Amino acid sequence: GGSKPGLQEGVSTTVPPAGVGAAPMPRSWRRVGASPSPAHLLEAGLSLFALRPVPLVGRDDEIAGLAQALKDWDEGRLAACLLVGARGSGKTSLLNCASAGIFAGRPVLRRQFQQRMESAAMVDEFLREALSVGPDADLEAAFAAERRILAIEEFERTFLRKVDGFAAIHHLARWIHRTAASTLWVVSMNDKALRVLEAAAGFDRVFSHRINAMSVSRDDLENAILQRHRLSGLRLRFAPPPPGDPRVSRVRQWLDLEQPPQRLFFDSLY
């Protein structure tokens, strides 16, 4: 029949449970049936982030550092690599590129710490799983059985920021030294964690090669981002900055100080 008094058109008549003071949700906010998929947005996203090989831009020095460590290891010299950089700086991409390039054809184990290492026993358990040996296996013999490259990410999870919280990382450092003849260790961690380990445990002295993942130049950063967009087939436009004082804008234009939106965007990233 007719509408109930006191109810506005377009507002749900669902009564919330007792004790719940939530306001009724407008019908226009509710999903009725199957909503049409935003096909154009989905297609754009898949095109931009599709799993296709993208050349690594501006990383020649870093790859060369890994190649030198590999050469030293092959020649019987002590070699262990520390790959350091902030989150999102490209450490994983470097390892991906090295695995498909300079490390190709060699046994490469890729692992990462999923939880905090609180003891030497936890480190040994992690290493046994990395080498795919049983819980009672002799780790020393397992390392000596084969030459391999062992790349481990999230190394910042190997210590606790408390008194006596570095037992696991000291134990791991001893394993790196004891197995360097059969295993080329390549570990990555963020720069902040490394500063803590340098001060508390002298951890940087464990490694013969240190590779900075944050040394990419501004031009290389811009080229890398634009390359991904070019591969997607999408046209990229940069929004201008929000308008400011028009008098200042006129002066900047007159002095030829105005920068194009693209340059302003990448300057802000770098």
PDB file of C-alpha atoms in Angstrom:
ATOM      1  CA  GLY A   1       0.000   0.000   0.000  1.00  0.00           C
ATOM      2  CA  GLY A   2       1.000   3.565   0.783  1.00  0.00           C
ATOM      3  CA  SER A   3       4.217   4.690   2.342  1.00  0.00           C
ATOM      4  CA  LYS A   4       4.531   4.815   6.103  1.00  0.00           C
ATOM      5  CA  PRO A   5       4.450   8.226   7.732  1.00  0.00           C
ATOM      6  CA  GLY A   6       7.726   9.738   8.801  1.00  0.00           C
ATOM      7  CA  LEU A   7       9.823   7.918   6.181  1.00  0.00           C
ATOM      8  CA  GLN A   8      11.536   9.848   3.426  1.00  0.00           C
ATOM      9  CA  GLU A   9      11.591   8.619  -0.134  1.00  0.00           C
ATOM     10  CA  GLY A  10      14.850   6.861  -1.037  1.00  0.00           C
ATOM     11  CA  VAL A  11      15.788   5.842   2.516  1.00  0.00           C
ATOM     12  CA  SER A  12      15.907   2.180   3.546  1.00  0.00           C
ATOM     13  CA  THR A  13      13.183   1.049   5.936  1.00  0.00           C
ATOM     14  CA  THR A  14      15.472  -1.542   7.535  1.00  0.00           C
ATOM     15  CA  VAL A  15      15.421  -1.095  11.297  1.00  0.00           C
ATOM     16  CA  PRO A  16      18.831  -1.483  12.905  1.00  0.00           C
ATOM     17  CA  PRO A  17      19.201  -3.975  15.766  1.00  0.00           C
ATOM     18  CA  ALA A  18      18.545  -2.773  19.271  1.00  0.00           C
ATOM     19  CA  GLY A  19      21.436  -0.847  20.724  1.00  0.00           C
ATOM     20  CA  VAL A  20      22.849   0.026  17.307  1.00  0.00           C
ATOM     21  CA  GLY A  21      22.572   3.714  16.550  1.00  0.00           C
ATOM     22  CA  ALA A  22      23.609   3.531  12.906  1.00  0.00           C
ATOM     23  CA  ALA A  23      21.595   5.752  10.579  1.00  0.00           C
ATOM     24  CA  PRO A  24      19.680   3.986   7.790  1.00  0.00           C
ATOM     25  CA  MET A  25      21.622   3.668   4.538  1.00  0.00           C
ATOM     26  CA  PRO A  26      20.157   5.336   1.438  1.00  0.00           C
ATOM     27  CA  ARG A  27      18.983   2.837  -1.158  1.00  0.00           C
ATOM     28  CA  SER A  28      21.230   4.485  -3.729  1.00  0.00           C
ATOM     29  CA  TRP A  29      24.224   3.250  -1.705  1.00  0.00           C
ATOM     30  CA  ARG A  30      23.095  -0.362  -1.710  1.00  0.00           C
ATOM     31  CA  ARG A  31      24.105  -2.949  -4.271  1.00  0.00           C
ATOM     32  CA  VAL A  32      20.964  -4.270  -5.903  1.00  0.00           C
ATOM     33  CA  GLY A  33      21.756  -7.371  -7.925  1.00  0.00           C
ATOM     34  CA  ALA A  34      25.011  -7.623  -9.833  1.00  0.00           C
ATOM     35  CA  SER A  35      26.666  -4.267 -10.365  1.00  0.00           C
ATOM     36  CA  PRO A  36      28.202  -3.731 -13.783  1.00  0.00           C
ATOM     37  CA  SER A  37      31.984  -4.122 -13.725  1.00  0.00           C
ATOM     38  CA  PRO A  38      33.963  -0.973 -14.549  1.00  0.00           C
ATOM     39  CA  ALA A  39      35.423  -2.731 -17.575  1.00  0.00           C
ATOM     40  CA  HIS A  40      37.462   0.231 -18.768  1.00  0.00           C
ATOM     41  CA  LEU A  41      39.172   0.609 -15.373  1.00  0.00           C
ATOM     42  CA  LEU A  42      39.819  -3.112 -15.096  1.00  0.00           C
ATOM     43  CA  GLU A  43      41.308  -3.217 -18.581  1.00  0.00           C
ATOM     44  CA  ALA A  44      43.521  -0.234 -17.834  1.00  0.00           C
ATOM     45  CA  GLY A  45      44.779  -1.785 -14.604  1.00  0.00           C
ATOM     46  CA  LEU A  46      45.549  -5.127 -16.228  1.00  0.00           C
ATOM     47  CA  SER A  47      47.350  -3.377 -19.055  1.00  0.00           C
ATOM     48  CA  LEU A  48      49.463  -1.324 -16.686  1.00  0.00           C
ATOM     49  CA  PHE A  49      50.370  -4.036 -14.188  1.00  0.00           C
ATOM     50  CA  ALA A  50      50.385  -7.121 -16.390  1.00  0.00           C
ATOM     51  CA  LEU A  51      53.067  -9.704 -15.648  1.00  0.00           C
ATOM     52  CA  ARG A  52      55.384  -9.009 -18.554  1.00  0.00           C
ATOM     53  CA  PRO A  53      59.164  -8.684 -18.507  1.00  0.00           C
ATOM     54  CA  VAL A  54      60.272  -5.092 -18.003  1.00  0.00           C
ATOM     55  CA  PRO A  55      63.952  -4.227 -18.431  1.00  0.00           C
ATOM     56  CA  LEU A  56      65.615  -2.899 -15.294  1.00  0.00           C
ATOM     57  CA  VAL A  57      66.496   0.742 -15.864  1.00  0.00           C
ATOM     58  CA  GLY A  58      69.469   2.522 -14.308  1.00  0.00           C
ATOM     59  CA  ARG A  59      70.769  -0.444 -12.303  1.00  0.00           C
ATOM     60  CA  ASP A  60      74.004  -1.217 -14.157  1.00  0.00           C
ATOM     61  CA  ASP A  61      76.237  -0.412 -11.165  1.00  0.00           C
ATOM     62  CA  GLU A  62      74.205  -2.576  -8.794  1.00  0.00           C
ATOM     63  CA  ILE A  63      74.154  -5.536 -11.187  1.00  0.00           C
ATOM     64  CA  ALA A  64      77.892  -5.064 -11.736  1.00  0.00           C
ATOM     65  CA  GLY A  65      78.405  -5.249  -7.956  1.00  0.00           C
ATOM     66  CA  LEU A  66      76.561  -8.562  -7.766  1.00  0.00           C
ATOM     67  CA  ALA A  67      78.530  -9.841 -10.753  1.00  0.00           C
ATOM     68  CA  GLN A  68      81.814  -8.928  -9.043  1.00  0.00           C
ATOM     69  CA  ALA A  69      80.751 -10.754  -5.883  1.00  0.00           C
ATOM     70  CA  LEU A  70      79.907 -13.818  -7.976  1.00  0.00           C
ATOM     71  CA  LYS A  71      83.299 -13.666  -9.703  1.00  0.00           C
ATOM     72  CA  ASP A  72      85.134 -13.397  -6.374  1.00  0.00           C
ATOM     73  CA  TRP A  73      83.179 -16.354  -5.004  1.00  0.00           C
ATOM     74  CA  ASP A  74      83.906 -18.461  -8.077  1.00  0.00           C
ATOM     75  CA  GLU A  75      87.618 -17.699  -7.634  1.00  0.00           C
ATOM     76  CA  GLY A  76      87.585 -18.914  -4.037  1.00  0.00           C
ATOM     77  CA  ARG A  77      87.626 -15.536  -2.292  1.00  0.00           C
ATOM     78  CA  LEU A  78      85.301 -14.629   0.553  1.00  0.00           C
ATOM     79  CA  ALA A  79      82.165 -13.068  -0.891  1.00  0.00           C
ATOM     80  CA  ALA A  80      78.899 -12.149   0.786  1.00  0.00           C
ATOM     81  CA  CYS A  81      76.544  -9.435  -0.467  1.00  0.00           C
ATOM     82  CA  LEU A  82      74.491  -6.973   1.508  1.00  0.00           C
ATOM     83  CA  LEU A  83      71.749  -5.299  -0.539  1.00  0.00           C
ATOM     84  CA  VAL A  84      70.432  -2.297   1.340  1.00  0.00           C
ATOM     85  CA  GLY A  85      67.694   0.203   0.565  1.00  0.00           C
ATOM     86  CA  ALA A  86      64.430   1.655   1.780  1.00  0.00           C
ATOM     87  CA  ARG A  87      61.213  -0.260   1.211  1.00  0.00           C
ATOM     88  CA  GLY A  88      60.166   0.083  -2.401  1.00  0.00           C
ATOM     89  CA  SER A  89      63.678   0.982  -3.570  1.00  0.00           C
ATOM     90  CA  GLY A  90      63.880  -2.012  -5.912  1.00  0.00           C
ATOM     91  CA  LYS A  91      65.793  -4.643  -3.902  1.00  0.00           C
ATOM     92  CA  THR A  92      63.492  -7.464  -5.015  1.00  0.00           C
ATOM     93  CA  SER A  93      63.614  -6.266  -8.626  1.00  0.00           C
ATOM     94  CA  LEU A  94      67.415  -6.369  -8.508  1.00  0.00           C
ATOM     95  CA  LEU A  95      67.333  -9.934  -7.218  1.00  0.00           C
ATOM     96  CA  ASN A  96      64.821 -10.889  -9.914  1.00  0.00           C
ATOM     97  CA  CYS A  97      67.068  -9.408 -12.596  1.00  0.00           C
ATOM     98  CA  ALA A  98      70.173 -11.099 -11.196  1.00  0.00           C
ATOM     99  CA  SER A  99      68.403 -14.473 -10.951  1.00  0.00           C
ATOM    100  CA  ALA A 100      67.406 -14.282 -14.609  1.00  0.00           C
ATOM    101  CA  GLY A 101      70.757 -12.835 -15.718  1.00  0.00           C
ATOM    102  CA  ILE A 102      74.106 -13.203 -13.991  1.00  0.00           C
ATOM    103  CA  PHE A 103      72.891 -16.019 -11.693  1.00  0.00           C
ATOM    104  CA  ALA A 104      71.181 -17.965 -14.503  1.00  0.00           C
ATOM    105  CA  GLY A 105      72.128 -21.634 -14.696  1.00  0.00           C
ATOM    106  CA  ARG A 106      73.207 -21.820 -11.061  1.00  0.00           C
ATOM    107  CA  PRO A 107      71.310 -23.167  -8.047  1.00  0.00           C
ATOM    108  CA  VAL A 108      69.596 -20.117  -6.548  1.00  0.00           C
ATOM    109  CA  LEU A 109      67.505 -20.343  -3.406  1.00  0.00           C
ATOM    110  CA  ARG A 110      65.191 -17.384  -2.780  1.00  0.00           C
ATOM    111  CA  ARG A 111      63.839 -17.093   0.762  1.00  0.00           C
ATOM    112  CA  GLN A 112      62.592 -14.419   3.124  1.00  0.00           C
ATOM    113  CA  PHE A 113      62.053 -14.194   6.858  1.00  0.00           C
ATOM    114  CA  GLN A 114      58.328 -14.308   7.604  1.00  0.00           C
ATOM    115  CA  GLN A 115      58.661 -13.832  11.349  1.00  0.00           C
ATOM    116  CA  ARG A 116      61.076 -12.446  13.892  1.00  0.00           C
ATOM    117  CA  MET A 117      64.055 -14.630  14.678  1.00  0.00           C
ATOM    118  CA  GLU A 118      64.267 -14.726  18.458  1.00  0.00           C
ATOM    119  CA  SER A 119      66.912 -17.399  18.968  1.00  0.00           C
ATOM    120  CA  ALA A 120      69.693 -19.409  17.337  1.00  0.00           C
ATOM    121  CA  ALA A 121      67.352 -22.411  17.221  1.00  0.00           C
ATOM    122  CA  MET A 122      64.869 -20.446  15.103  1.00  0.00           C
ATOM    123  CA  VAL A 123      67.665 -19.494  12.714  1.00  0.00           C
ATOM    124  CA  ASP A 124      68.737 -23.134  12.344  1.00  0.00           C
ATOM    125  CA  GLU A 125      65.150 -24.181  11.681  1.00  0.00           C
ATOM    126  CA  PHE A 126      64.820 -21.498   9.005  1.00  0.00           C
ATOM    127  CA  LEU A 127      68.068 -22.601   7.330  1.00  0.00           C
ATOM    128  CA  ARG A 128      67.030 -26.263   7.308  1.00  0.00           C
ATOM    129  CA  GLU A 129      63.793 -25.326   5.596  1.00  0.00           C
ATOM    130  CA  ALA A 130      65.721 -23.160   3.122  1.00  0.00           C
ATOM    131  CA  LEU A 131      68.005 -26.082   2.234  1.00  0.00           C
ATOM    132  CA  SER A 132      65.072 -28.540   2.210  1.00  0.00           C
ATOM    133  CA  VAL A 133      66.604 -30.877   4.780  1.00  0.00           C
ATOM    134  CA  GLY A 134      64.996 -32.583   7.747  1.00  0.00           C
ATOM    135  CA  PRO A 135      64.826 -31.199  11.291  1.00  0.00           C
ATOM    136  CA  ASP A 136      67.586 -33.532  12.483  1.00  0.00           C
ATOM    137  CA  ALA A 137      69.915 -32.993   9.506  1.00  0.00           C
ATOM    138  CA  ASP A 138      73.483 -31.795  10.046  1.00  0.00           C
ATOM    139  CA  LEU A 139      73.400 -28.208   8.775  1.00  0.00           C
ATOM    140  CA  GLU A 140      77.168 -28.056   8.292  1.00  0.00           C
ATOM    141  CA  ALA A 141      77.038 -31.091   6.000  1.00  0.00           C
ATOM    142  CA  ALA A 142      73.966 -29.794   4.185  1.00  0.00           C
ATOM    143  CA  PHE A 143      75.727 -26.522   3.337  1.00  0.00           C
ATOM    144  CA  ALA A 144      78.872 -28.353   2.185  1.00  0.00           C
ATOM    145  CA  ALA A 145      76.962 -30.767  -0.056  1.00  0.00           C
ATOM    146  CA  GLU A 146      76.429 -28.293  -2.897  1.00  0.00           C
ATOM    147  CA  ARG A 147      77.497 -24.872  -4.116  1.00  0.00           C
ATOM    148  CA  ARG A 148      74.575 -22.480  -4.260  1.00  0.00           C
ATOM    149  CA  ILE A 149      73.471 -18.866  -4.138  1.00  0.00           C
ATOM    150  CA  LEU A 150      71.246 -18.140  -1.147  1.00  0.00           C
ATOM    151  CA  ALA A 151      69.269 -14.886  -1.418  1.00  0.00           C
ATOM    152  CA  ILE A 152      67.314 -13.908   1.686  1.00  0.00           C
ATOM    153  CA  GLU A 153      64.996 -10.913   1.987  1.00  0.00           C
ATOM    154  CA  GLU A 154      63.442  -9.199   5.027  1.00  0.00           C
ATOM    155  CA  PHE A 155      66.704  -9.577   6.961  1.00  0.00           C
ATOM    156  CA  GLU A 156      65.513  -6.887   9.359  1.00  0.00           C
ATOM    157  CA  ARG A 157      63.468  -9.607  11.057  1.00  0.00           C
ATOM    158  CA  THR A 158      66.584 -11.266  12.459  1.00  0.00           C
ATOM    159  CA  PHE A 159      66.854  -9.180  15.612  1.00  0.00           C
ATOM    160  CA  LEU A 160      64.789  -7.682  18.420  1.00  0.00           C
ATOM    161  CA  ARG A 161      65.222  -4.108  19.619  1.00  0.00           C
ATOM    162  CA  LYS A 162      65.843  -5.008  23.228  1.00  0.00           C
ATOM    163  CA  VAL A 163      68.670  -6.077  25.513  1.00  0.00           C
ATOM    164  CA  ASP A 164      70.069  -9.419  24.304  1.00  0.00           C
ATOM    165  CA  GLY A 165      67.890  -9.184  21.207  1.00  0.00           C
ATOM    166  CA  PHE A 166      70.771  -9.849  18.794  1.00  0.00           C
ATOM    167  CA  ALA A 167      71.520 -13.504  19.563  1.00  0.00           C
ATOM    168  CA  ALA A 168      69.893 -14.687  16.329  1.00  0.00           C
ATOM    169  CA  ILE A 169      71.760 -12.243  14.091  1.00  0.00           C
ATOM    170  CA  HIS A 170      75.122 -13.128  15.699  1.00  0.00           C
ATOM    171  CA  HIS A 171      74.392 -16.816  15.130  1.00  0.00           C
ATOM    172  CA  LEU A 172      73.452 -16.114  11.504  1.00  0.00           C
ATOM    173  CA  ALA A 173      76.650 -14.111  10.967  1.00  0.00           C
ATOM    174  CA  ARG A 174      78.672 -17.133  12.111  1.00  0.00           C
ATOM    175  CA  TRP A 175      76.832 -19.317   9.592  1.00  0.00           C
ATOM    176  CA  ILE A 176      77.645 -16.846   6.809  1.00  0.00           C
ATOM    177  CA  HIS A 177      81.374 -17.033   7.628  1.00  0.00           C
ATOM    178  CA  ARG A 178      81.436 -20.809   8.078  1.00  0.00           C
ATOM    179  CA  THR A 179      79.639 -21.555   4.799  1.00  0.00           C
ATOM    180  CA  ALA A 180      81.090 -18.861   2.533  1.00  0.00           C
ATOM    181  CA  ALA A 181      83.077 -21.423   0.521  1.00  0.00           C
ATOM    182  CA  SER A 182      79.946 -23.278  -0.612  1.00  0.00           C
ATOM    183  CA  THR A 183      77.303 -20.549  -0.416  1.00  0.00           C
ATOM    184  CA  LEU A 184      77.185 -17.083  -1.881  1.00  0.00           C
ATOM    185  CA  TRP A 185      74.972 -15.201   0.556  1.00  0.00           C
ATOM    186  CA  VAL A 186      72.955 -12.282  -0.817  1.00  0.00           C
ATOM    187  CA  VAL A 187      70.830 -10.677   1.868  1.00  0.00           C
ATOM    188  CA  SER A 188      68.635  -7.602   1.644  1.00  0.00           C
ATOM    189  CA  MET A 189      67.353  -5.316   4.356  1.00  0.00           C
ATOM    190  CA  ASN A 190      66.106  -1.781   4.768  1.00  0.00           C
ATOM    191  CA  ASP A 191      68.518   1.014   5.552  1.00  0.00           C
ATOM    192  CA  LYS A 192      67.056   1.858   8.964  1.00  0.00           C
ATOM    193  CA  ALA A 193      67.472  -1.694  10.249  1.00  0.00           C
ATOM    194  CA  LEU A 194      71.045  -1.773   8.979  1.00  0.00           C
ATOM    195  CA  ARG A 195      71.917   1.350  10.953  1.00  0.00           C
ATOM    196  CA  VAL A 196      70.703  -0.397  14.113  1.00  0.00           C
ATOM    197  CA  LEU A 197      72.725  -3.529  13.342  1.00  0.00           C
ATOM    198  CA  GLU A 198      75.828  -1.508  12.493  1.00  0.00           C
ATOM    199  CA  ALA A 199      75.704   0.247  15.863  1.00  0.00           C
ATOM    200  CA  ALA A 200      74.701  -2.755  17.981  1.00  0.00           C
ATOM    201  CA  ALA A 201      76.387  -5.704  16.312  1.00  0.00           C
ATOM    202  CA  GLY A 202      78.820  -4.433  13.658  1.00  0.00           C
ATOM    203  CA  PHE A 203      76.810  -6.472  11.179  1.00  0.00           C
ATOM    204  CA  ASP A 204      78.091  -4.635   8.099  1.00  0.00           C
ATOM    205  CA  ARG A 205      81.571  -6.128   8.677  1.00  0.00           C
ATOM    206  CA  VAL A 206      80.196  -9.591   7.844  1.00  0.00           C
ATOM    207  CA  PHE A 207      79.889  -8.702   4.157  1.00  0.00           C
ATOM    208  CA  SER A 208      82.529  -8.193   1.509  1.00  0.00           C
ATOM    209  CA  HIS A 209      80.198  -6.410  -0.941  1.00  0.00           C
ATOM    210  CA  ARG A 210      77.637  -3.766  -0.069  1.00  0.00           C
ATOM    211  CA  ILE A 211      75.188  -2.661  -2.756  1.00  0.00           C
ATOM    212  CA  ASN A 212      73.064   0.439  -2.380  1.00  0.00           C
ATOM    213  CA  ALA A 213      69.630  -0.039  -3.957  1.00  0.00           C
ATOM    214  CA  MET A 214      68.831   3.650  -3.529  1.00  0.00           C
ATOM    215  CA  SER A 215      71.499   5.043  -5.853  1.00  0.00           C
ATOM    216  CA  VAL A 216      69.178   5.397  -8.850  1.00  0.00           C
ATOM    217  CA  SER A 217      69.360   8.809 -10.498  1.00  0.00           C
ATOM    218  CA  ARG A 218      66.386  11.067 -11.019  1.00  0.00           C
ATOM    219  CA  ASP A 219      66.428  10.529 -14.790  1.00  0.00           C
ATOM    220  CA  ASP A 220      66.561   6.757 -14.366  1.00  0.00           C
ATOM    221  CA  LEU A 221      63.634   6.896 -11.949  1.00  0.00           C
ATOM    222  CA  GLU A 222      61.595   8.874 -14.457  1.00  0.00           C
ATOM    223  CA  ASN A 223      62.523   6.548 -17.318  1.00  0.00           C
ATOM    224  CA  ALA A 224      61.598   3.450 -15.318  1.00  0.00           C
ATOM    225  CA  ILE A 225      58.121   4.737 -14.473  1.00  0.00           C
ATOM    226  CA  LEU A 226      57.438   6.024 -17.965  1.00  0.00           C
ATOM    227  CA  GLN A 227      58.649   2.769 -19.496  1.00  0.00           C
ATOM    228  CA  ARG A 228      55.993   0.826 -17.607  1.00  0.00           C
ATOM    229  CA  HIS A 229      53.322   3.183 -18.911  1.00  0.00           C
ATOM    230  CA  ARG A 230      54.617   2.947 -22.461  1.00  0.00           C
ATOM    231  CA  LEU A 231      54.416  -0.847 -22.314  1.00  0.00           C
ATOM    232  CA  SER A 232      50.816  -0.594 -21.120  1.00  0.00           C
ATOM    233  CA  GLY A 233      49.781   1.385 -24.192  1.00  0.00           C
ATOM    234  CA  LEU A 234      48.127   4.022 -21.993  1.00  0.00           C
ATOM    235  CA  ARG A 235      48.563   7.726 -22.536  1.00  0.00           C
ATOM    236  CA  LEU A 236      49.805   9.390 -19.400  1.00  0.00           C
ATOM    237  CA  ARG A 237      48.939  12.988 -18.538  1.00  0.00           C
ATOM    238  CA  PHE A 238      50.238  14.916 -15.551  1.00  0.00           C
ATOM    239  CA  ALA A 239      47.893  17.152 -13.634  1.00  0.00           C
ATOM    240  CA  PRO A 240      49.051  20.718 -13.092  1.00  0.00           C
ATOM    241  CA  PRO A 241      49.670  21.867  -9.518  1.00  0.00           C
ATOM    242  CA  PRO A 242      46.799  23.539  -7.663  1.00  0.00           C
ATOM    243  CA  PRO A 243      46.441  27.218  -8.514  1.00  0.00           C
ATOM    244  CA  GLY A 244      48.208  29.652  -6.238  1.00  0.00           C
ATOM    245  CA  ASP A 245      48.398  33.407  -6.074  1.00  0.00           C
ATOM    246  CA  PRO A 246      47.845  34.615  -9.675  1.00  0.00           C
ATOM    247  CA  ARG A 247      50.294  37.469  -9.156  1.00  0.00           C
ATOM    248  CA  VAL A 248      53.057  35.018  -8.228  1.00  0.00           C
ATOM    249  CA  SER A 249      52.175  32.856 -11.227  1.00  0.00           C
ATOM    250  CA  ARG A 250      52.461  35.818 -13.582  1.00  0.00           C
ATOM    251  CA  VAL A 251      55.864  36.737 -12.163  1.00  0.00           C
ATOM    252  CA  ARG A 252      57.084  33.148 -12.501  1.00  0.00           C
ATOM    253  CA  GLN A 253      55.871  33.010 -16.102  1.00  0.00           C
ATOM    254  CA  TRP A 254      57.526  36.345 -16.882  1.00  0.00           C
ATOM    255  CA  LEU A 255      60.832  35.080 -15.401  1.00  0.00           C
ATOM    256  CA  ASP A 256      60.409  31.739 -17.205  1.00  0.00           C
ATOM    257  CA  LEU A 257      60.414  29.868 -13.892  1.00  0.00           C
ATOM    258  CA  GLU A 258      57.300  27.794 -14.535  1.00  0.00           C
ATOM    259  CA  GLN A 259      58.005  24.081 -14.673  1.00  0.00           C
ATOM    260  CA  PRO A 260      55.885  21.586 -16.652  1.00  0.00           C
ATOM    261  CA  PRO A 261      53.667  19.265 -14.563  1.00  0.00           C
ATOM    262  CA  GLN A 262      55.694  16.185 -15.520  1.00  0.00           C
ATOM    263  CA  ARG A 263      58.921  17.660 -14.164  1.00  0.00           C
ATOM    264  CA  LEU A 264      57.214  18.820 -10.964  1.00  0.00           C
ATOM    265  CA  PHE A 265      55.809  15.335 -10.420  1.00  0.00           C
ATOM    266  CA  PHE A 266      59.140  13.520 -10.732  1.00  0.00           C
ATOM    267  CA  ASP A 267      60.972  16.204  -8.759  1.00  0.00           C
ATOM    268  CA  SER A 268      58.576  15.503  -5.886  1.00  0.00           C
ATOM    269  CA  LEU A 269      59.347  11.766  -6.075  1.00  0.00           C
ATOM    270  CA  TYR A 270      63.085  12.266  -6.058  1.00  0.00           C
TER     271      TYR A 270
END
